[in-house]
Amino acid sequence: MTTHDSALMEKLIALTKRRGFVYQGSEIYGGLAGTWDLGPYGVALNNNIKSLWWRMFVEDREDVYGVDAAILMNPKAWEASGHVSGFADPMVECAKCKRRFRADHVEGPKCPECGGKLGEAGQFNMMFKTSIGASEDSSSVTYLRPETAGGMFVNFKNIVDSFHPKLPFGTAQIGKAFRNEIAPRDFLFRVREFEQMEIEYFVKPSAWKDLFEYWRGQMHDWITKVGIDSGKVHELEVPDGERAHYSLRTVDFEFDWPFGRKELYGLAYRTDYDLRNHEEFSAVDLKFTDEETGDRFWPHVIEPTFGLGRTLLAVLLSSYTEDELGGEKRTYLKLPKHLAPVKAAVFPLLKNKPQLVEKAREVYAMLKKEIPQIEWDDNGNIGKRYRRQDEIGTPYCITIDFDTLENNTVTVRDRDSGEQERVAIGELISKLKA
Ligand code: ATP
């Protein structure tokens, strides 16, 4: 059993707001359920996660091709993929208060809010509908994509024609997806607008089992690399009847969130479902020709999918730490150094000593040329600055003091241990990059 820790969630949400990571969407208008906005440190952390992912799954490999497809697609693509008819959650409505719930989120026949009688479960399509152009008749209907995968399947032929890859090969995409969730909740966990990082890996039909195992391993490697507490990640073999309509096998990677054990990522075997259907609906041949045998067939697909918002939340939860330093309680984000929004903060010991400020500005400018994510901080006393930098996860704080003026050394304070050491200015860059 997972313990529910709502106090931890409240503390984390408060920290992310106070320190400029995550704000409620449209907050001054009372918010818009299921949307969140990122502030400066949230964007920085999000971008660092995306770059790490892109590096690991696209740049460091020879067999995965990056794409960035349009969010709006020809609606036929969503008919072909089965989303128009099948991307629905079972929903129940309370006869008394008219509130709606996901049928699999309520237990028993009574409304969890008012105790009224719940009606029969109906299907609720989760795609956001919109219309293209000036008229709003049925011919202009399209959808905001509910997953990034579609944009990769419709580009399958383009990638094959441009790059002539051999099987197995993949396409990767990072981008927004939209789902009209019945009950958005739990901060970044279940929202209506979110980012996904997805790979469609095309394989020979006979090779799917081995390559499924391979991607399972890759997903665990990623979880470690991005600093998610792997002790809290558990695999779940999704049983028949509970998988998405296109999947013959799915392993969910669940995380022990403070609100329970729930999905973080998914790994699905989509068979040739998508290419076969897109060929049927578009009337364009999407088969692949095996160079050696001349066989023509639809490759099968292994799909590792990673929600970015859930990654951000899992990384924040895994790094959120409370301890005691020098007899004082403190909170800090023990983020992996390569993900920290700010790599180091530079302070003059005193704000009102021009010599110190000038020297500190010199050090700051020198570092910033090499490492852009360096921050200047001269607000409040040193203790306050440390607390602020700890809360945003800055690995090092560099203080320019009177000794610096004598011998060109500075103090470097380590976020995790709180220990300080003197380092020559000339050695700072290699220390920060280590
Ligand atoms: P759930 O069962 O939690 O609704 P799902 O099985 O529908 O999720 P997938 O269709 O597999 O999710 O979507 C792929 C990934 O996108 C998920 O593993 C998750 O990380 C992310 N994701 C899906 N829905 C949401 C959402 N509403 N808010 C945030 N992230 C989401």
Coordinates of C-alpha atoms and ligand atoms in Angstrom, one line a residue:
M1 CA 0.0 0.0 0.0
T2 CA 1.1 3.5 -0.7
T3 CA 0.6 6.1 1.9
H4 CA -1.2 9.2 0.8
D5 CA 0.8 12.2 1.6
S6 CA -1.3 15.3 0.9
A7 CA 0.9 17.4 3.1
L8 CA 3.9 16.7 0.8
M9 CA 1.8 17.6 -2.3
E10 CA 0.7 20.9 -0.7
K11 CA 4.3 21.8 0.3
L12 CA 5.6 21.0 -3.2
I13 CA 2.8 23.0 -4.9
A14 CA 3.5 25.9 -2.6
L15 CA 7.2 25.8 -3.3
T16 CA 6.8 25.6 -7.1
K17 CA 4.5 28.6 -7.0
R18 CA 6.6 30.7 -4.5
R19 CA 9.8 30.1 -6.4
G20 CA 8.5 30.5 -10.0
F21 CA 8.2 26.9 -11.3
V22 CA 4.5 26.3 -11.8
Y23 CA 1.5 28.6 -11.6
Q24 CA -2.2 27.9 -11.9
G25 CA -3.4 28.5 -15.5
S26 CA -5.3 31.7 -16.0
E27 CA -5.0 32.3 -12.2
I28 CA -6.3 35.9 -12.1
Y29 CA -9.6 34.6 -13.6
G30 CA -10.0 31.9 -11.0
G31 CA -8.0 29.4 -13.1
L32 CA -9.0 27.0 -15.8
A33 CA -9.3 23.4 -14.6
G34 CA -6.7 21.1 -16.0
T35 CA -4.2 23.8 -17.1
W36 CA -1.0 24.9 -15.5
D37 CA 1.6 27.5 -16.6
L38 CA 5.3 27.3 -16.2
G39 CA 7.3 30.1 -14.7
P40 CA 11.0 30.8 -15.4
Y41 CA 12.5 27.9 -13.4
G42 CA 9.7 25.5 -14.6
V43 CA 10.5 26.2 -18.2
A44 CA 14.2 25.8 -17.6
L45 CA 13.7 22.4 -15.8
N46 CA 11.2 21.3 -18.5
N47 CA 13.6 22.2 -21.3
N48 CA 16.5 20.4 -19.5
I49 CA 14.4 17.3 -19.3
K50 CA 13.4 17.5 -23.0
S51 CA 17.0 18.1 -24.1
L52 CA 18.2 15.1 -22.0
W53 CA 15.4 12.9 -23.6
W54 CA 16.2 14.1 -27.1
R55 CA 19.9 13.5 -26.6
M56 CA 19.4 10.0 -25.2
F57 CA 16.7 8.8 -27.7
V58 CA 17.5 10.8 -30.9
E59 CA 21.0 12.4 -30.9
D60 CA 23.0 9.6 -29.3
R61 CA 21.4 7.0 -31.6
E62 CA 21.6 6.3 -35.4
D63 CA 18.2 4.7 -35.8
V64 CA 15.7 7.3 -34.4
Y65 CA 14.5 10.2 -36.5
G66 CA 13.1 13.4 -34.9
V67 CA 9.9 15.0 -36.2
D68 CA 7.7 17.8 -35.1
A69 CA 4.3 17.5 -36.7
A70 CA 1.4 19.9 -36.7
I71 CA -1.0 19.7 -33.7
L72 CA -4.0 20.1 -36.1
M73 CA -4.3 17.2 -38.5
N74 CA -6.7 16.1 -41.2
P75 CA -9.6 14.7 -39.1
K76 CA -9.4 11.5 -41.2
A77 CA -6.2 10.7 -39.4
W78 CA -8.1 10.4 -36.1
E79 CA -10.8 8.3 -37.8
A80 CA -8.1 5.9 -39.1
S81 CA -6.4 5.7 -35.7
G82 CA -9.7 4.8 -34.0
H83 CA -9.8 7.9 -31.8
V84 CA -13.0 9.3 -33.2
S85 CA -14.9 6.2 -32.4
G86 CA -12.9 4.7 -29.6
F87 CA -11.0 7.3 -27.6
A88 CA -13.6 7.5 -24.8
D89 CA -13.7 7.2 -21.1
P90 CA -16.8 5.6 -19.5
M91 CA -18.5 8.4 -17.6
V92 CA -21.3 8.4 -15.0
E93 CA -23.6 11.3 -14.1
C94 CA -25.2 11.9 -10.7
A95 CA -28.9 12.2 -11.0
K96 CA -29.1 14.7 -8.2
C97 CA -26.1 17.1 -8.4
K98 CA -25.4 16.4 -12.1
R99 CA -21.7 16.1 -11.5
R100 CA -19.8 13.8 -13.8
F101 CA -17.2 11.2 -12.9
R102 CA -15.1 8.6 -14.6
A103 CA -16.8 5.3 -14.1
D104 CA -13.5 3.7 -13.1
H105 CA -12.8 6.4 -10.5
V106 CA -16.0 5.8 -8.4
E107 CA -16.9 2.8 -6.3
G108 CA -20.4 1.8 -5.9
P109 CA -23.7 3.3 -7.2
K110 CA -23.6 6.5 -5.2
C111 CA -22.2 9.9 -6.0
P112 CA -19.0 10.5 -4.0
E113 CA -19.9 14.2 -3.6
C114 CA -23.6 14.3 -2.6
G115 CA -24.6 10.6 -2.2
G116 CA -27.2 10.9 -5.1
K117 CA -27.8 8.0 -7.4
L118 CA -25.3 7.6 -10.3
G119 CA -26.8 6.9 -13.8
E120 CA -25.7 4.2 -16.3
A121 CA -22.2 4.6 -17.6
G122 CA -22.0 6.4 -21.0
Q123 CA -19.1 7.0 -23.3
F124 CA -17.4 10.4 -23.4
N125 CA -15.0 11.1 -26.2
M126 CA -12.0 12.9 -24.8
M127 CA -10.8 14.7 -28.0
F128 CA -11.2 18.5 -28.1
K129 CA -13.2 19.3 -31.2
T130 CA -12.6 22.5 -33.0
S131 CA -13.4 23.9 -36.5
I132 CA -11.2 25.1 -39.3
G133 CA -12.0 28.2 -41.3
A134 CA -15.0 30.5 -41.2
S135 CA -17.9 28.0 -41.3
E136 CA -18.7 25.8 -38.4
D137 CA -20.5 22.9 -40.1
S138 CA -19.5 19.3 -39.9
S139 CA -17.1 19.5 -42.8
S140 CA -14.9 21.9 -40.9
V141 CA -14.5 19.8 -37.7
T142 CA -11.1 18.8 -36.6
Y143 CA -9.4 17.9 -33.3
L144 CA -6.6 19.0 -31.1
R145 CA -4.4 15.9 -31.1
P146 CA -4.9 13.6 -28.1
E147 CA -1.4 12.0 -28.5
T148 CA 1.6 13.0 -30.6
A149 CA 1.8 9.5 -32.2
G150 CA -0.6 10.3 -35.0
G151 CA 1.8 13.0 -36.4
M152 CA 4.5 10.3 -36.6
F153 CA 2.5 7.7 -38.4
V154 CA 1.4 10.1 -41.1
N155 CA 5.1 10.9 -41.7
F156 CA 6.2 7.3 -41.8
K157 CA 6.4 7.3 -45.6
N158 CA 8.2 10.7 -45.7
I159 CA 10.9 9.4 -43.4
V160 CA 11.3 6.2 -45.4
D161 CA 11.5 8.1 -48.6
S162 CA 14.0 10.7 -47.3
F163 CA 16.3 8.4 -45.3
H164 CA 15.8 4.8 -46.5
P165 CA 16.2 3.4 -43.0
K166 CA 16.5 -0.3 -42.4
L167 CA 14.3 -2.0 -39.8
P168 CA 14.2 -1.6 -36.9
F169 CA 14.1 2.2 -36.8
G170 CA 12.1 4.8 -35.0
T171 CA 10.6 8.3 -35.0
A172 CA 10.5 10.5 -32.0
Q173 CA 8.5 13.6 -31.2
I174 CA 8.0 16.0 -28.3
G175 CA 4.9 18.1 -28.3
K176 CA 1.6 19.1 -26.8
A177 CA -1.4 16.8 -26.6
F178 CA -4.9 17.6 -25.4
R179 CA -7.5 15.5 -23.7
N180 CA -10.8 16.7 -22.4
E181 CA -10.4 14.8 -19.1
I182 CA -13.6 14.4 -17.1
A183 CA -11.9 15.0 -13.8
P184 CA -8.5 16.8 -14.0
R185 CA -6.7 16.5 -10.7
D186 CA -3.5 16.0 -8.7
F187 CA -1.6 19.0 -10.0
L188 CA 0.4 18.2 -13.1
F189 CA -0.7 14.6 -13.1
R190 CA -4.0 14.7 -14.9
V191 CA -4.4 17.8 -17.0
R192 CA -6.2 18.7 -20.2
E193 CA -3.2 20.2 -22.0
F194 CA 0.1 18.5 -21.6
E195 CA 3.3 17.5 -23.4
Q196 CA 4.4 14.1 -24.4
M197 CA 7.7 12.6 -25.5
E198 CA 7.0 9.6 -27.7
I199 CA 8.8 7.1 -29.9
E200 CA 7.2 4.9 -32.6
Y201 CA 9.7 2.1 -33.1
F202 CA 9.1 0.2 -36.3
V203 CA 10.1 -3.4 -36.3
K204 CA 9.8 -6.7 -38.2
P205 CA 6.7 -8.5 -37.0
S206 CA 8.8 -11.4 -35.7
A207 CA 11.1 -9.1 -33.7
W208 CA 8.5 -7.4 -31.5
K209 CA 9.0 -9.4 -28.4
D210 CA 12.8 -8.9 -28.1
L211 CA 12.5 -5.2 -29.0
F212 CA 9.7 -4.8 -26.4
E213 CA 12.1 -6.1 -23.8
Y214 CA 14.8 -3.8 -25.1
W215 CA 12.6 -0.7 -24.8
R216 CA 11.5 -1.8 -21.3
G217 CA 15.2 -1.6 -20.3
Q218 CA 15.7 1.8 -22.1
M219 CA 12.8 3.2 -20.1
H220 CA 14.3 2.1 -16.8
D221 CA 17.6 3.6 -17.9
W222 CA 15.8 6.9 -18.6
I223 CA 14.1 6.9 -15.2
T224 CA 17.5 6.6 -13.5
K225 CA 19.1 9.3 -15.8
V226 CA 16.4 11.8 -15.2
G227 CA 16.6 11.5 -11.4
I228 CA 13.3 9.8 -10.7
D229 CA 13.4 7.6 -7.6
S230 CA 13.5 4.2 -9.2
G231 CA 12.5 2.5 -5.9
K232 CA 9.1 4.1 -6.4
V233 CA 8.6 2.8 -10.0
H234 CA 6.7 -0.4 -10.6
E235 CA 5.7 -2.2 -13.7
L236 CA 2.2 -3.2 -14.3
E237 CA 1.2 -5.7 -17.1
V238 CA -2.0 -4.2 -18.3
P239 CA -4.6 -7.1 -18.6
D240 CA -6.8 -7.9 -21.6
G241 CA -9.8 -5.7 -21.8
E242 CA -8.0 -2.7 -20.1
R243 CA -5.5 -1.8 -22.8
A244 CA -6.0 1.0 -25.3
H245 CA -7.9 -0.1 -28.4
Y246 CA -4.7 -0.3 -30.5
S247 CA -2.5 -2.3 -28.1
L248 CA -1.8 -6.1 -28.0
R249 CA 0.5 -5.7 -25.0
T250 CA 1.0 -2.8 -22.6
V251 CA 3.3 -2.4 -19.6
D252 CA 2.6 0.6 -17.5
F253 CA 5.4 2.2 -15.5
E254 CA 3.6 3.3 -12.3
F255 CA 5.0 5.7 -9.7
D256 CA 4.2 5.9 -6.0
W257 CA 2.8 9.5 -6.1
P258 CA 1.8 11.1 -2.8
F259 CA -1.8 10.5 -4.0
G260 CA -1.3 6.8 -4.8
R261 CA 0.3 4.4 -7.2
K262 CA -0.6 5.5 -10.8
E263 CA 0.8 5.6 -14.3
L264 CA 3.9 7.5 -15.1
Y265 CA 4.8 6.1 -18.5
G266 CA 3.5 3.4 -20.9
L267 CA 5.1 0.9 -23.2
A268 CA 2.7 -0.5 -25.9
Y269 CA 2.9 -2.9 -28.7
R270 CA 0.7 -1.3 -31.3
T271 CA 1.1 -4.1 -33.9
D272 CA 0.6 -2.9 -37.5
Y273 CA -2.7 -1.3 -36.4
D274 CA -1.8 2.3 -37.3
L275 CA 0.0 1.9 -40.6
R276 CA -2.6 -0.6 -41.8
N277 CA -5.5 1.8 -41.0
H278 CA -3.8 4.9 -42.3
E279 CA -3.2 3.1 -45.5
E280 CA -6.9 2.1 -45.7
F281 CA -8.2 5.6 -44.9
S282 CA -5.6 7.6 -47.0
A283 CA -5.3 5.1 -49.9
V284 CA -1.6 5.6 -49.8
D285 CA 0.6 2.6 -49.7
L286 CA 2.4 2.5 -46.3
K287 CA 4.1 -0.8 -46.7
F288 CA 7.8 -1.3 -46.2
T289 CA 10.0 -3.2 -48.6
D290 CA 12.5 -5.5 -47.1
E291 CA 15.7 -4.9 -49.1
E292 CA 17.0 -8.5 -48.7
T293 CA 13.9 -10.5 -49.4
G294 CA 11.8 -8.0 -51.4
D295 CA 8.9 -8.7 -49.0
R296 CA 6.4 -5.9 -48.6
F297 CA 4.6 -5.5 -45.3
W298 CA 3.5 -3.1 -42.6
P299 CA 6.1 -2.9 -39.9
H300 CA 4.9 -3.4 -36.3
V301 CA 5.3 -0.7 -33.7
I302 CA 6.7 -0.6 -30.2
E303 CA 5.7 2.6 -28.5
P304 CA 7.4 4.0 -25.4
T305 CA 5.5 7.0 -24.3
F306 CA 6.6 9.5 -21.6
G307 CA 4.4 12.3 -20.3
L308 CA 6.5 15.4 -19.7
G309 CA 4.3 16.9 -16.9
R310 CA 4.3 13.6 -15.1
T311 CA 8.1 13.5 -15.5
L312 CA 8.4 17.0 -14.1
L313 CA 6.3 16.1 -11.1
A314 CA 8.1 12.8 -10.5
V315 CA 11.5 14.6 -10.7
L316 CA 10.3 17.3 -8.3
L317 CA 8.9 14.8 -5.9
S318 CA 12.1 12.6 -6.1
S319 CA 14.3 15.6 -5.4
Y320 CA 12.2 17.4 -2.7
T321 CA 14.2 17.1 0.5
E322 CA 13.8 18.4 4.0
D323 CA 16.8 18.2 6.4
E324 CA 18.6 20.1 9.1
L325 CA 21.7 22.1 8.4
G326 CA 23.7 23.8 11.1
G327 CA 20.8 23.3 13.5
E328 CA 18.3 24.9 11.1
K329 CA 15.5 23.2 9.2
R330 CA 15.7 23.6 5.5
T331 CA 14.0 22.5 2.3
Y332 CA 15.9 21.9 -0.9
L333 CA 15.5 20.3 -4.3
K334 CA 18.2 17.7 -4.8
L335 CA 18.0 17.9 -8.6
P336 CA 20.6 16.1 -10.7
K337 CA 23.1 18.8 -11.6
H338 CA 22.5 18.5 -15.3
L339 CA 18.8 19.3 -14.8
A340 CA 19.1 22.2 -12.3
P341 CA 17.5 25.4 -13.8
V342 CA 20.4 27.4 -12.3
K343 CA 23.9 25.8 -12.4
A344 CA 25.4 28.3 -9.9
A345 CA 24.5 31.6 -8.3
V346 CA 27.1 34.3 -7.8
F347 CA 26.9 36.7 -4.8
P348 CA 29.0 39.6 -3.6
L349 CA 29.3 39.1 0.2
L350 CA 28.0 42.6 0.8
K351 CA 25.8 44.5 -1.6
N352 CA 27.0 48.0 -0.5
K353 CA 30.8 47.4 -1.1
P354 CA 31.5 48.6 -4.6
Q355 CA 34.8 46.7 -4.8
L356 CA 33.1 43.4 -4.0
V357 CA 30.2 44.0 -6.4
E358 CA 32.6 44.9 -9.2
K359 CA 34.7 41.8 -8.6
A360 CA 31.6 39.6 -8.3
R361 CA 30.2 41.1 -11.6
E362 CA 33.5 40.2 -13.3
V363 CA 33.3 36.6 -12.1
Y364 CA 29.6 36.4 -13.0
A365 CA 30.2 37.7 -16.6
M366 CA 33.2 35.3 -17.0
L367 CA 31.1 32.3 -16.0
K368 CA 28.0 33.3 -17.8
K369 CA 29.9 33.3 -21.1
E370 CA 30.7 29.6 -20.7
I371 CA 27.6 28.5 -18.8
P372 CA 24.5 30.6 -19.5
Q373 CA 22.4 29.3 -16.6
I374 CA 24.3 31.3 -14.0
E375 CA 22.3 33.6 -11.7
W376 CA 23.3 36.9 -10.0
D377 CA 21.9 37.2 -6.5
D378 CA 22.5 40.1 -4.1
N379 CA 19.1 40.1 -2.3
G380 CA 19.0 39.9 1.4
N381 CA 21.7 38.4 3.5
I382 CA 23.8 35.3 2.5
G383 CA 21.6 33.0 4.6
K384 CA 18.5 34.1 2.7
R385 CA 20.2 33.7 -0.6
Y386 CA 21.3 30.1 0.2
R387 CA 17.8 29.2 1.2
R388 CA 16.4 30.6 -2.0
Q389 CA 19.0 28.8 -4.2
D390 CA 18.5 25.6 -2.2
E391 CA 14.7 25.7 -2.9
I392 CA 15.3 26.0 -6.6
G393 CA 18.0 23.2 -6.6
T394 CA 21.0 25.3 -7.5
P395 CA 24.0 23.0 -7.0
Y396 CA 26.6 25.7 -6.1
C397 CA 26.6 29.2 -4.6
I398 CA 29.7 31.2 -5.2
T399 CA 30.6 34.1 -2.9
I400 CA 33.0 36.9 -3.6
D401 CA 34.4 38.2 -0.3
F402 CA 37.3 40.3 0.9
D403 CA 39.8 37.5 0.5
T404 CA 38.8 37.3 -3.2
L405 CA 40.3 40.8 -3.6
E406 CA 43.6 39.6 -2.1
N407 CA 44.1 36.2 -3.6
N408 CA 41.5 35.6 -6.5
T409 CA 39.8 32.7 -4.7
V410 CA 36.1 32.5 -3.9
T411 CA 34.0 30.3 -1.6
V412 CA 31.9 27.6 -3.3
R413 CA 29.1 26.2 -1.2
D414 CA 27.7 22.8 -2.0
R415 CA 23.9 22.5 -2.0
D416 CA 23.6 19.0 -0.6
S417 CA 26.3 19.1 2.2
G418 CA 26.2 22.8 2.8
E419 CA 30.0 22.7 3.0
Q420 CA 32.1 25.5 1.7
E421 CA 35.5 25.3 0.0
R422 CA 37.8 28.0 -1.4
V423 CA 38.4 27.6 -5.1
A424 CA 40.6 29.7 -7.4
I425 CA 38.6 31.7 -9.9
G426 CA 40.5 30.1 -12.8
E427 CA 39.3 26.7 -11.7
L428 CA 35.6 27.6 -11.3
I429 CA 34.5 26.6 -14.8
S430 CA 36.0 23.1 -14.6
K431 CA 34.5 22.7 -11.1
L432 CA 31.0 23.6 -12.3
K433 CA 31.2 21.5 -15.4
A434 CA 32.5 18.4 -13.6
Ligands
ATP1 P1 -4.3 7.4 -17.6 O1 -4.6 6.0 -17.5 O2 -3.5 8.0 -16.5 O3 -5.4 8.3 -18.1 P2 -3.4 6.8 -20.3 O4 -3.2 5.4 -20.2 O5 -4.6 7.3 -20.9 O6 -3.2 7.5 -18.9 P3 -1.6 7.1 -22.4 O7 -2.7 7.2 -23.4 O8 -0.7 5.9 -22.4 O9 -2.1 7.5 -21.0 O10 -0.7 8.4 -22.6 C1 0.7 8.4 -22.6 C2 1.3 9.2 -21.5 O11 0.9 10.6 -21.5 C3 1.0 8.7 -20.1 O12 1.9 7.7 -19.7 C4 1.2 9.9 -19.3 O13 2.5 10.1 -18.9 C5 0.8 11.1 -20.2 N1 -0.6 11.5 -20.0 C6 -1.8 10.9 -20.4 N2 -2.8 11.6 -20.0 C7 -2.4 12.6 -19.3 C8 -3.0 13.7 -18.6 N3 -4.4 13.8 -18.7 N4 -2.3 14.6 -18.0 C9 -0.9 14.5 -18.0 N5 -0.3 13.5 -18.6 C10 -1.0 12.6 -19.3

